[in-house]
Coordinates of C-alpha atoms in Angstrom, one line a residue:
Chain A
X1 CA 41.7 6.3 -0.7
X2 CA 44.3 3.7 -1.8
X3 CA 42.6 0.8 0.2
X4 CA 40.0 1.2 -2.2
X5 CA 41.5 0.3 -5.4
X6 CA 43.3 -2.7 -3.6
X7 CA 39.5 -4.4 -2.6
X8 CA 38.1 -4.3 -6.3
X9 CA 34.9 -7.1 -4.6
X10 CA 34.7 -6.5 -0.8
X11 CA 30.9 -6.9 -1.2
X12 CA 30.0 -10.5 -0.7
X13 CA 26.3 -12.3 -1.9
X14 CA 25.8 -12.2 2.4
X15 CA 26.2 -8.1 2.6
X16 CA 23.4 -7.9 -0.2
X17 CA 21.8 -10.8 1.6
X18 CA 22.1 -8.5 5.0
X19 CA 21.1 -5.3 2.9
X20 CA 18.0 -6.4 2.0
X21 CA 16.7 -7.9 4.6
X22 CA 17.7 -4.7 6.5
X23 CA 15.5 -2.6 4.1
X24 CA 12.7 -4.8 4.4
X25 CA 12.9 -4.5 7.7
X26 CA 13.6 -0.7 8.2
X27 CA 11.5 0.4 4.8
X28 CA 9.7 3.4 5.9
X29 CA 9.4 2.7 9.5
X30 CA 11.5 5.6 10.1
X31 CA 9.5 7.9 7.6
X32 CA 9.3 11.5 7.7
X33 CA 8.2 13.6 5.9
X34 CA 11.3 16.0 4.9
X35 CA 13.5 13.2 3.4
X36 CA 11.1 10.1 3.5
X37 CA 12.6 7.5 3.1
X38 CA 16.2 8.8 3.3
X39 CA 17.0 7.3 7.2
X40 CA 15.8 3.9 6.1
X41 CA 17.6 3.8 3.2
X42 CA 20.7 4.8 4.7
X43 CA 20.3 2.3 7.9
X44 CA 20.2 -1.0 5.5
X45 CA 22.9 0.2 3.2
X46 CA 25.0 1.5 6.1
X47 CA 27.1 -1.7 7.1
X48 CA 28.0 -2.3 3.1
X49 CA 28.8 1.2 2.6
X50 CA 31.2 0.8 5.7
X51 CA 33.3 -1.8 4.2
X52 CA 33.4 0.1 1.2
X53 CA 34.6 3.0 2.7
X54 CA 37.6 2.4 5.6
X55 CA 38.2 5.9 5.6
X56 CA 36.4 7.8 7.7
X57 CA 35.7 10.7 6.2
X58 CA 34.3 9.4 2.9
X59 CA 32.5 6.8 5.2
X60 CA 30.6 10.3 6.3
X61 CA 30.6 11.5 2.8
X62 CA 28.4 8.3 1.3
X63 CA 26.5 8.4 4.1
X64 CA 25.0 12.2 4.5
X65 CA 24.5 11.4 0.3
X66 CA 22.1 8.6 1.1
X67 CA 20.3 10.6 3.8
X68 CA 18.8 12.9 1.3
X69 CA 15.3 12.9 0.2
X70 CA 14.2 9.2 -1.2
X71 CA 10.9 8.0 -1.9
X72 CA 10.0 5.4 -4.1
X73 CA 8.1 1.6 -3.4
X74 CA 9.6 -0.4 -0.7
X75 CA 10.6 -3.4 -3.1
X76 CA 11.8 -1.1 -5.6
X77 CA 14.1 0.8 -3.7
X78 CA 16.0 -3.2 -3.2
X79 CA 16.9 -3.4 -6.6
X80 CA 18.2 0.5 -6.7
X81 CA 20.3 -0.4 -3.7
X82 CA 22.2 -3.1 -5.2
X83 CA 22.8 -0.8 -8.3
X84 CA 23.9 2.2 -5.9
X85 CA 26.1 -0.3 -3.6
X86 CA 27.7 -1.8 -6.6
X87 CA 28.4 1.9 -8.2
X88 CA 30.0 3.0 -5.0
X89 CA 32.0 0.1 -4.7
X90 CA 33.4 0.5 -8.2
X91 CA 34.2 3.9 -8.1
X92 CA 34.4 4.8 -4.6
X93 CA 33.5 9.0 -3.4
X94 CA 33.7 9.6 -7.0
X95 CA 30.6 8.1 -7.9
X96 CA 28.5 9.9 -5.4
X97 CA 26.9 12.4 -7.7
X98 CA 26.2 9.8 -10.4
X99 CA 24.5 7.6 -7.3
X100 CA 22.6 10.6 -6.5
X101 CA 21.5 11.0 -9.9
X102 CA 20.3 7.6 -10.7
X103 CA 18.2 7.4 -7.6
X104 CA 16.6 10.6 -8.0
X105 CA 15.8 10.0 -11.3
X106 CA 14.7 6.3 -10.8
X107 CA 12.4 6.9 -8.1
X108 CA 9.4 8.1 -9.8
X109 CA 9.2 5.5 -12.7
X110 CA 10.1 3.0 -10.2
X111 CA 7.4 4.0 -7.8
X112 CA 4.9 4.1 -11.1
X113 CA 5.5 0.7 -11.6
X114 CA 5.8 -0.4 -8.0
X115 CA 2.8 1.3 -6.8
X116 CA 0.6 -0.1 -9.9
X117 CA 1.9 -3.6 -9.4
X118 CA 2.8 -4.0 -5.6
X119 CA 0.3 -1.7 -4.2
X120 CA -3.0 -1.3 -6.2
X121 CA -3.0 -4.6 -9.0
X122 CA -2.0 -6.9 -6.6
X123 CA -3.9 -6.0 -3.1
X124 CA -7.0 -5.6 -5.4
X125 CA -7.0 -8.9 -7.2
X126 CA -6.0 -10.8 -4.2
X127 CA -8.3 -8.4 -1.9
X128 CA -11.4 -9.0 -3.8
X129 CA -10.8 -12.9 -3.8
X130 CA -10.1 -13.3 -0.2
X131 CA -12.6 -10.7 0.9
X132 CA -15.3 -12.3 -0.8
X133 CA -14.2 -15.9 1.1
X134 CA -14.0 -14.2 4.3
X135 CA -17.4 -12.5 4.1
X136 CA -19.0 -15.8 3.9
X137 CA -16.5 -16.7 7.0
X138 CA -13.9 -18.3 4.7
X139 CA -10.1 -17.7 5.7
X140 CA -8.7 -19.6 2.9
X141 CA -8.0 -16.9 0.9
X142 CA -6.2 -14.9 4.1
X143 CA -3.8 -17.9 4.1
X144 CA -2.9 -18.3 0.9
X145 CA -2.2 -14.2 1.0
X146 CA -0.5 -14.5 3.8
X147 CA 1.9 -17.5 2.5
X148 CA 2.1 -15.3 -0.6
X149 CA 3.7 -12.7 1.7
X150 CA 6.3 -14.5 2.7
X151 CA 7.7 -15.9 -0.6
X152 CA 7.3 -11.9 -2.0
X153 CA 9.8 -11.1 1.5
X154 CA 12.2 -13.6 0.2
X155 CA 11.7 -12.5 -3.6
X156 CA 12.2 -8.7 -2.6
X157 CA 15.7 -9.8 -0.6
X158 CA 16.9 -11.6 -4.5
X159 CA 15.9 -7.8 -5.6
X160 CA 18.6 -6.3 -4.0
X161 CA 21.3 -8.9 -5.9
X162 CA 20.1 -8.1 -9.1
X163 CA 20.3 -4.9 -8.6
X164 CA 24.3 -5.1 -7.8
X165 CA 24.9 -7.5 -10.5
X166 CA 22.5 -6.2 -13.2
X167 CA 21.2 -3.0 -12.0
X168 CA 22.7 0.1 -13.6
X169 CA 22.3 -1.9 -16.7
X170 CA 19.0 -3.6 -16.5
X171 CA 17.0 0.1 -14.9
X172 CA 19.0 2.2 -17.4
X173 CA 18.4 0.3 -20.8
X174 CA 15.2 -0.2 -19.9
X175 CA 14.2 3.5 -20.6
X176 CA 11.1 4.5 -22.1
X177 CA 9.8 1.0 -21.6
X178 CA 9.2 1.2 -17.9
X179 CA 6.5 3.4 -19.1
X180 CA 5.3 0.6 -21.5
X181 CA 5.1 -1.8 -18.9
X182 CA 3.3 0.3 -16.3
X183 CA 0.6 1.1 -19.0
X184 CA 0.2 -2.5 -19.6
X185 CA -0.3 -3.0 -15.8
X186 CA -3.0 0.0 -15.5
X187 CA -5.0 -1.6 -18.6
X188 CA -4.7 -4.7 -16.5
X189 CA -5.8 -2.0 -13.3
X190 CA -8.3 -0.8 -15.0
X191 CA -10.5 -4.4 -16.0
X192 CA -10.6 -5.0 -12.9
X193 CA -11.9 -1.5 -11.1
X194 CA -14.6 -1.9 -14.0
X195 CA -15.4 -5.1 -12.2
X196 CA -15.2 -3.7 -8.9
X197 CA -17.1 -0.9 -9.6
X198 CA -20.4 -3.8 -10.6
X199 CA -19.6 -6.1 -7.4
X200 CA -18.2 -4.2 -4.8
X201 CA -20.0 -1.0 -4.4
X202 CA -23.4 -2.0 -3.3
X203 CA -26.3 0.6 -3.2
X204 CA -29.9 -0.9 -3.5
X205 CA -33.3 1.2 -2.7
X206 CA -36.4 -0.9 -1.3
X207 CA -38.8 1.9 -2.6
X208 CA -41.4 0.7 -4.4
X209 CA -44.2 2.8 -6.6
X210 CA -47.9 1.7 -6.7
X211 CA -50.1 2.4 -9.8
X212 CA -53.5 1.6 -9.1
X213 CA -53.1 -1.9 -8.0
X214 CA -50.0 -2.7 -9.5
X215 CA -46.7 -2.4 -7.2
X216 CA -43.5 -2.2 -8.7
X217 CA -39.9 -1.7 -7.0
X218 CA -37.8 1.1 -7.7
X219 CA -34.9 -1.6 -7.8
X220 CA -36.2 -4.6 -10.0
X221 CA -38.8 -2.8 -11.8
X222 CA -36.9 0.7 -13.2
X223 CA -33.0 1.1 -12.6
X224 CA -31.9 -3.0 -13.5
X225 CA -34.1 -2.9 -16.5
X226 CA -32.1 0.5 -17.4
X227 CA -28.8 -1.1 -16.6
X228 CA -27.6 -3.6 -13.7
X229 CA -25.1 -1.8 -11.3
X230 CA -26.6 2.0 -12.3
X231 CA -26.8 2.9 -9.0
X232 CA -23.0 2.5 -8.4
X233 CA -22.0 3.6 -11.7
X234 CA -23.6 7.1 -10.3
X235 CA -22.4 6.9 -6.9
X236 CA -18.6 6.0 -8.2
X237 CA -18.9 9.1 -10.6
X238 CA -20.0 11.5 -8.5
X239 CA -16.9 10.3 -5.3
X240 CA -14.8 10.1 -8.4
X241 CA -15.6 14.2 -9.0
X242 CA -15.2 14.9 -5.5
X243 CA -11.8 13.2 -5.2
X244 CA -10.9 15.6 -8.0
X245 CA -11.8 18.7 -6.2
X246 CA -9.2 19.5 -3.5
X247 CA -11.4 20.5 -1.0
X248 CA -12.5 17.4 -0.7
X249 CA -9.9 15.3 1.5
X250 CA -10.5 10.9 1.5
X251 CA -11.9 11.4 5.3
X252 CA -14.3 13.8 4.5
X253 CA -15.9 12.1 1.7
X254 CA -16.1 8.9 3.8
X255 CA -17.9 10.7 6.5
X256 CA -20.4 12.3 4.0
X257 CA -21.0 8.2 3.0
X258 CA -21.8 7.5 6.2
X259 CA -23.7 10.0 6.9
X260 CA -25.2 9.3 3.5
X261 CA -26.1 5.8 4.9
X262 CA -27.4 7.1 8.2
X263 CA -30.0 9.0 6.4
X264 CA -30.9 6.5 4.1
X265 CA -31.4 4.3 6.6
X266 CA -33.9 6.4 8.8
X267 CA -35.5 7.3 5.9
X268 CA -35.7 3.5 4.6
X269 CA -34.1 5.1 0.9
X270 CA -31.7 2.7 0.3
X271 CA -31.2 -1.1 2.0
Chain B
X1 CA -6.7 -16.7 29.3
X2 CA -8.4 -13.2 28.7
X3 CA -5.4 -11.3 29.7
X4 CA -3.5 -13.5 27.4
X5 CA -5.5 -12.6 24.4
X6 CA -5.4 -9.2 25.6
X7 CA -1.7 -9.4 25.5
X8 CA -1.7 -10.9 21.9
X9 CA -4.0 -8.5 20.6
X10 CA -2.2 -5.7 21.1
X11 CA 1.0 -7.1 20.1
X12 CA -0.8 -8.0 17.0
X13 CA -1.3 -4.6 16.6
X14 CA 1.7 -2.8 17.6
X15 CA 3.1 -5.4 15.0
X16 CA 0.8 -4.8 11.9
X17 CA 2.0 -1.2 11.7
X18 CA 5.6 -1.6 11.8
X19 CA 4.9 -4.3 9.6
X20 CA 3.1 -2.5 6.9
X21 CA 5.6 -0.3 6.6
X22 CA 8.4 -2.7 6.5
X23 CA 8.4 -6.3 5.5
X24 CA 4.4 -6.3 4.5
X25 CA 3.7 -10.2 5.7
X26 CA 1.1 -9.6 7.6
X27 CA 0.3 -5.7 7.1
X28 CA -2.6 -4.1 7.2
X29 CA -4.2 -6.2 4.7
X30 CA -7.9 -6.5 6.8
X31 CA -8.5 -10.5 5.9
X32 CA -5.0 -11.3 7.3
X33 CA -4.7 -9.8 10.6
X34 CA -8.6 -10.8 10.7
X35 CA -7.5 -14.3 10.4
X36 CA -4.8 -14.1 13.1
X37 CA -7.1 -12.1 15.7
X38 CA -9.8 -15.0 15.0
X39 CA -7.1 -17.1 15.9
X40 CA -6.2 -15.3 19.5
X41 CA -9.8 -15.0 19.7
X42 CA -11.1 -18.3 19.0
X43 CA -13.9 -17.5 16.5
X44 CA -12.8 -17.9 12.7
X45 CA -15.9 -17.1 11.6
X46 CA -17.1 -13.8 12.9
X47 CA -13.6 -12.4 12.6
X48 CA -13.6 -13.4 8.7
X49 CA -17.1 -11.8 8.4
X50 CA -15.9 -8.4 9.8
X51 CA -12.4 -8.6 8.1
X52 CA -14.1 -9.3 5.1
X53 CA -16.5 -6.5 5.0
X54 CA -13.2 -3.7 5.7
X55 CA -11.5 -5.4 3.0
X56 CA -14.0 -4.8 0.6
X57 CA -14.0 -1.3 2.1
X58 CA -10.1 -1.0 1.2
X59 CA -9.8 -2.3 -2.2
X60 CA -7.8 0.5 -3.6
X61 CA -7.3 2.3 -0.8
X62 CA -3.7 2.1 -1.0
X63 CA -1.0 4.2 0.7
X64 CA 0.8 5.8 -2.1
X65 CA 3.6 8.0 -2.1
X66 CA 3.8 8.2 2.4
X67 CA 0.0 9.1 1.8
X68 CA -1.8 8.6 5.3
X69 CA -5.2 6.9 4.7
X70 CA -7.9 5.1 7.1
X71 CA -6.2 1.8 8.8
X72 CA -8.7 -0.8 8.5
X73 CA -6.3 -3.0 9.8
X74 CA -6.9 -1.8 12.8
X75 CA -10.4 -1.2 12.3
X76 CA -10.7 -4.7 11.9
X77 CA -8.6 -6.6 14.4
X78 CA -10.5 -4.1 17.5
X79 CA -13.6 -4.9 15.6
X80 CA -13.4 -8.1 15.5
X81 CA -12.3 -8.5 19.1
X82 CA -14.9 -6.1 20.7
X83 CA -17.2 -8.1 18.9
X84 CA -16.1 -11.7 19.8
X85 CA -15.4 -10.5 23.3
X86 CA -18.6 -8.9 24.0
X87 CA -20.7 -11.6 21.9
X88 CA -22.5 -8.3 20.5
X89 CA -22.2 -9.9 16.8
X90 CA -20.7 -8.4 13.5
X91 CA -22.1 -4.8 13.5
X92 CA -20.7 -4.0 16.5
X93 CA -17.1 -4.4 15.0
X94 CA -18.2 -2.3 12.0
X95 CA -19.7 0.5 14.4
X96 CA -16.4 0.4 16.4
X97 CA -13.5 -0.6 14.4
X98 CA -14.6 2.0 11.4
X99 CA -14.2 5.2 13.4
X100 CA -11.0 4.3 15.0
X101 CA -9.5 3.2 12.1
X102 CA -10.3 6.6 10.6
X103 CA -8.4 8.3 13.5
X104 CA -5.5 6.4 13.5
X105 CA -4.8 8.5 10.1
X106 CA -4.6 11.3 12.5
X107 CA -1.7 9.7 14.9
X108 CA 0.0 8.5 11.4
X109 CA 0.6 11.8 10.2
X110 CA 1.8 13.2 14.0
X111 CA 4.4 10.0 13.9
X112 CA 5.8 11.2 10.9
X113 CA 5.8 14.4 11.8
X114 CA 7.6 13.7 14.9
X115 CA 10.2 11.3 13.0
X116 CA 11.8 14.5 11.6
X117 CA 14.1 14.4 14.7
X118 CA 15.3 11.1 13.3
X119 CA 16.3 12.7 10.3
X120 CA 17.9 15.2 12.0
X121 CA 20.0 13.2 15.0
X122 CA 21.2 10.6 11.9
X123 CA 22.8 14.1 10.5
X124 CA 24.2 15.3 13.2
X125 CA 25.9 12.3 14.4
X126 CA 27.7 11.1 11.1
X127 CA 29.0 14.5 11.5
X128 CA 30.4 13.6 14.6
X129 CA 31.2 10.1 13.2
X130 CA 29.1 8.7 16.0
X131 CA 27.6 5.9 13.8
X132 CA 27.0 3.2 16.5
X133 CA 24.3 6.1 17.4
X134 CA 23.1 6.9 14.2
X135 CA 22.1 3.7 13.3
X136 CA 20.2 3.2 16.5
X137 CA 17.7 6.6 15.4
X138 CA 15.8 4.3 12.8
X139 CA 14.5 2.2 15.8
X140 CA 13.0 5.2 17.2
X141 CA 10.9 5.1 14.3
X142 CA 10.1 1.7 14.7
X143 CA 9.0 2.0 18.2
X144 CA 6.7 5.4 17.5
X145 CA 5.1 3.3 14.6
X146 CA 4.1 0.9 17.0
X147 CA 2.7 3.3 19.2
X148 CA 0.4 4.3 16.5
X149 CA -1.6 1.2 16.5
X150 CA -0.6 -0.3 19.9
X151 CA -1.7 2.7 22.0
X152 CA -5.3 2.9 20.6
X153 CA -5.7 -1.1 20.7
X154 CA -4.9 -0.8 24.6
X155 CA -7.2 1.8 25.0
X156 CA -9.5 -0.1 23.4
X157 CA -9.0 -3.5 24.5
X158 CA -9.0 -2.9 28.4
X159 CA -12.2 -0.1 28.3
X160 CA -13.9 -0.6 25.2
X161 CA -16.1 -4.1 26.0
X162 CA -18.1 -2.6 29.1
X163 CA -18.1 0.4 26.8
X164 CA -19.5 -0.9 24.1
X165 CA -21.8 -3.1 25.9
X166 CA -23.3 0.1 27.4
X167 CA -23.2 2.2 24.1
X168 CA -25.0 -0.8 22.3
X169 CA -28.2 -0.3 24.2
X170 CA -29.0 2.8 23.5
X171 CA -28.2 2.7 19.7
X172 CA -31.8 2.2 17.7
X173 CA -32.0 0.2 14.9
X174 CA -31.6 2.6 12.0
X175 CA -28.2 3.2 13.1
X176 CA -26.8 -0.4 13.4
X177 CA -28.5 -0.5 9.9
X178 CA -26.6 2.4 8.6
X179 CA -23.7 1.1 9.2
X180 CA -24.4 -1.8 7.3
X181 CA -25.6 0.5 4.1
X182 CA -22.4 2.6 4.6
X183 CA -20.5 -0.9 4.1
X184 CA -22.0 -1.4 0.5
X185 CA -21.4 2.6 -0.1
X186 CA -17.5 2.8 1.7
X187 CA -15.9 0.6 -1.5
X188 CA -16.8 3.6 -3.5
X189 CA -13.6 5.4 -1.9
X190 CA -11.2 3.1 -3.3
X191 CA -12.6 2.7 -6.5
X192 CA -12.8 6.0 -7.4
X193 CA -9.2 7.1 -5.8
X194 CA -8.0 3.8 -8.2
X195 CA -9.5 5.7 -11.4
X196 CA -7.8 8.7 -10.0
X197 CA -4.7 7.7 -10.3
X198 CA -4.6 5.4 -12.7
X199 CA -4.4 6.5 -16.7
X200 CA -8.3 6.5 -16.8
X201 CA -8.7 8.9 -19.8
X202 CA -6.2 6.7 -21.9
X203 CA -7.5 3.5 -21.4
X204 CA -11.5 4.4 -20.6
X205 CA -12.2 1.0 -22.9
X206 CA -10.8 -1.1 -20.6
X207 CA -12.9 0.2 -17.8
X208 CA -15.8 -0.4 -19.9
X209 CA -15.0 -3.9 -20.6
X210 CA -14.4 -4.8 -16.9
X211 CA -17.6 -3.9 -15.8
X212 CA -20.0 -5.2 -18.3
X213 CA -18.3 -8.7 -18.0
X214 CA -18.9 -8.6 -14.4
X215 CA -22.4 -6.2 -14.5
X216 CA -23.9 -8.3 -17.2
X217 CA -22.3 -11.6 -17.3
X218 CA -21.0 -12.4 -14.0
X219 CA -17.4 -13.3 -14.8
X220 CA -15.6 -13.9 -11.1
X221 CA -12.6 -11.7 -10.4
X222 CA -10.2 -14.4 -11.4
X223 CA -11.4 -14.6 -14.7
X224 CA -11.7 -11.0 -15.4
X225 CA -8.3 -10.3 -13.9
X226 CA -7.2 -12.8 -16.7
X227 CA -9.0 -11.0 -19.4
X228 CA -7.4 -7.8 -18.0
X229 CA -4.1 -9.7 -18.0
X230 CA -4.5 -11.1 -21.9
X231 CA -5.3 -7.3 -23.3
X232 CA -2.4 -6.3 -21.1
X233 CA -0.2 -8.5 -22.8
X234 CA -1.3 -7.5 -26.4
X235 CA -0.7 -4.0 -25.7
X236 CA 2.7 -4.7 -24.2
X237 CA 4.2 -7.1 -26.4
X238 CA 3.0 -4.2 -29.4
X239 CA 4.3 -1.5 -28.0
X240 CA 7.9 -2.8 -27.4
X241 CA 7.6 -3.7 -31.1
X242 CA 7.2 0.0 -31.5
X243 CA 9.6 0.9 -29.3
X244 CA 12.2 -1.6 -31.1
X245 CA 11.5 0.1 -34.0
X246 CA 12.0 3.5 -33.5
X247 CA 15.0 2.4 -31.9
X248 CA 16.6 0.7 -35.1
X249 CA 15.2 3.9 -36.8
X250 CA 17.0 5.9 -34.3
X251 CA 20.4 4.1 -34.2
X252 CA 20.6 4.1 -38.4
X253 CA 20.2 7.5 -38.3
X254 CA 23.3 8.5 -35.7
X255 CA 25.9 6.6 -34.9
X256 CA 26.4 7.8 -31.6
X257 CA 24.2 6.5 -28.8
X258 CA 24.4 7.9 -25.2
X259 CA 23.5 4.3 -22.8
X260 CA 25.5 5.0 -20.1
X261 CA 24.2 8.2 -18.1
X262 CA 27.6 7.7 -15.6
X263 CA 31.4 7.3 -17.6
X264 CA 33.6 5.4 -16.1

């Protein structure tokens, strides 16, 4: 206990360094699904937390605290970790409870604006771009994702030191406005599904009516004239409904698509 | 040379799952590790076609919250090599790759099922103050993610060509051409999970907008995605202002504020 007033700084800019990358390493590689993310986070903040900690015992202490339940997004949880490091190595065993605190009470609106930025905005925008390159046998846009990568890794390892030098202050007077600026990403979100709804779902019929002598395609002649894209507006609606209802788990409804498709197909319905 | 790429490709696989779930360079992001297996493989192009067509099948399909959901990754890097290896073309990757990257969501929740005894073995030796131990437990994890991908690829990669080969034959027509339809329909998935979980109600509008600039006029995705961005700034930049405000409201009417939720 008395070592620790004595080493006010014993974190240095290489321990964050060395936390972070351990995190992005580790993230949840060792998931499971009582405590998540718990192992990983405890692995990359285990080394800091040691020098923090000489004594043994509290060593054991700040350790079976940071094994409890975590979940949150990967690159989220870097910046909580430099807040939680630089908490414990303020106030030592005594700020356990309050480290417990602000990671369970962070995790969610981080994760709602993690999840909308990292995970859905992102992968969709860049997705779409690169997907339609590489359908037309185009890898550009896989390299420049893949460069992309890289400079996020090294963005995500800066996280962690903001989060030791500005953490507490920056996540907690942020507030209600973390909810601000996840609403601002979902309107953002949301544009662009409304495109992907008209480009990337494609469902086309080749049936075709005849009146007397005239011919006219199902396709050309009734459903684009009504609206382009109606076929898919439908089709997301009703896998949007389904989605809703719990039976309905993701692998089920994309085995009812294909065998959707299968039928179509024999029965020459849709092309 | 063949074993090599064998070698590669399942490294490549192994690889992608650990790194999805950890530093996300190469992850399971379909055009990415469809790039890299064109590379092992030596054909750009027919990997980029099939990596292309499971991307589009992804978008939005992401893995929220330890969710487990189809790996097109690995759909498409044993796609795209059963089809480069046996010369069979695209739709052979998409007949192949599709159903085992729909049961590698199967594996993915027995991993982390299994990885409780991670959890566990981490508690009981920093009770014992065994940490050179405890830190070892994560690797497990590491190694049982790898499995996850890895062990199917190697199934794949040393049986599946003469397999396919074989299975190819007797498939008729309408089937290869199925699968094809079920490539336009699959995107559906991720689009409507998207509207799921995003504030869809609140910001319907927005929706609206998207698709008739892209349904009617043909904006590309950049562009929209920078319309999107411009009404997302309006909204934010005026509801901080809001926020601002009721905050100077707030702080002239008490005195007291509580910031800190931890005293010193």
């Amino acid at each position: 206990m008395m070592s620790e007033k004595e080493n006010k700084t014993v974190i240095t800019k290489h321990d964050l360094r060395k936390m972070g990358v351990r995190w992005c390493f580790m993230g949840v590689n060792a998931f499971n699904y009582e405590t998540q993310e718990g192992p990983g986070y405890t692995y990359a903040v285990a080394p800091a937390l040691r020098k923090i900690y000489p004594n043994d015992d509290d060593y054991e202490h700040a350790l079976a605290n940071h094994l409890n339940y975590f979940n949150t997004t990967t690159a989220m949880a870097n910046i909580l970790m430099g807040a939680t490091t630089a908490m414990e190595e303020k106030e030592g065993v005594k700020s356990l409870d309050a480290v417990q605190a602000l990671k369970t009470s962070l995790m969610g609106p981080l994760a709602g604006i993690g999840d909308t930025l990292i995970w859905v905005l992102w992968p969709t925008i860049i997705g779409s771009i690169s997907g339609y390159m590489a359908v037309k046998g185009n890898p550009l846009g896989a390299i420049i994702w893949f460069l992309c990568n890289i400079a996020f890794f090294f963005g995500k390892v800066w996280l962690t030191s903001l989060g030791y030098f500005s953490g507490t202050k920056l996540i907690t007077s942020l507030g209600e406005r973390i909810s601000i600026f996840t609403e601002s990403a979902s309107i953002m979100g949301l544009t662009v599904v409304g495109a992907l709804v008209a480009s990337v779902v494609k469902v086309t019929t080749p049936i075709t009516f005849k009146f007397g002598a005239v011919t006219m395609g199902l396709q050309t002649g009734i459903l684009d004239k009504i609206m382009p894209a109606l076929l898919p507006v439908l089709l997301t609606w009703v896998v949007y409904k389904l989605i809703g209802n719990k039976k309905w788990t993701m692998n089920r409804i994309i085995l009812l698509l294909i065998v959707l498709a299968m039928v179509c197909s024999f029965f020459n319905i849709l092309k | 040379m063949q074993l090599l790429q064998d070698c590669l490709i399942i490294l490549l696989a192994a690889w992608m799952c650990i790194d999805q779930n950890g530093l996300v360079v190469v992850s399971y992001f379909p055009v990415i590790v469809g790039f890299i297996t064109g590379l092992i493989m030596g054909d750009i192009t027919t990997a980029m076609y099939i990596a292309g067509t499971f991307e589009l099948m992804q978008l939005g399909v992401a893995n929220l919250g330890g969710s487990s959901m189809p790996n097109y990754g690995l759909a498409t890097i044993i796609g795209a090599f059963l089809a480069i290896r046996t010369g069979t073309g695209v739709k052979t990757g998409i007949a192949v790759g599709l159903p085992v990257g729909m049961l590698a969501i199967q594996l993915d929740v027995l991993i982390k099922i299994i990885n409780q005894f991670i959890q566990r073995r981490m508690e009981r030796l920093n009770h014992e103050h065994n940490w050179k131990a405890m830190l070892r437990q994560p690797w497990y994890g590491v190694g049982l993610f790898g499995l996850e991908t890895g062990i199917p690829t190697v199934i794949l990669v040393f049986l599946g060509p003469t397999a396919v080969k074989e299975i190819l034959k007797w498939l008729p027509a309408w089937f290869t051409n199925g699968l094809t339809i079920a490539g336009g329909l699959l995107p559906v998935v991720g689009v409507a999970m998207l509207l799921h979980y995003m504030p869809t109600k609140k910001f319907f509008t927005f929706l609206v907008i998207g698709f008739v600039l892209t349904a009617y006029l043909k904006v590309p995705i950049l562009g929209l995605a920078l319309i999107g961005f411009a009404c997302a700034y309006y909204y934010f930049n005026s509801e901080m202002k809001k926020a601002d405000e009721k905050q100077e409201v707030k702080a002239a009417g008490a005195t007291n504020d509580q910031g800190d939720d931890y005293d010193e």
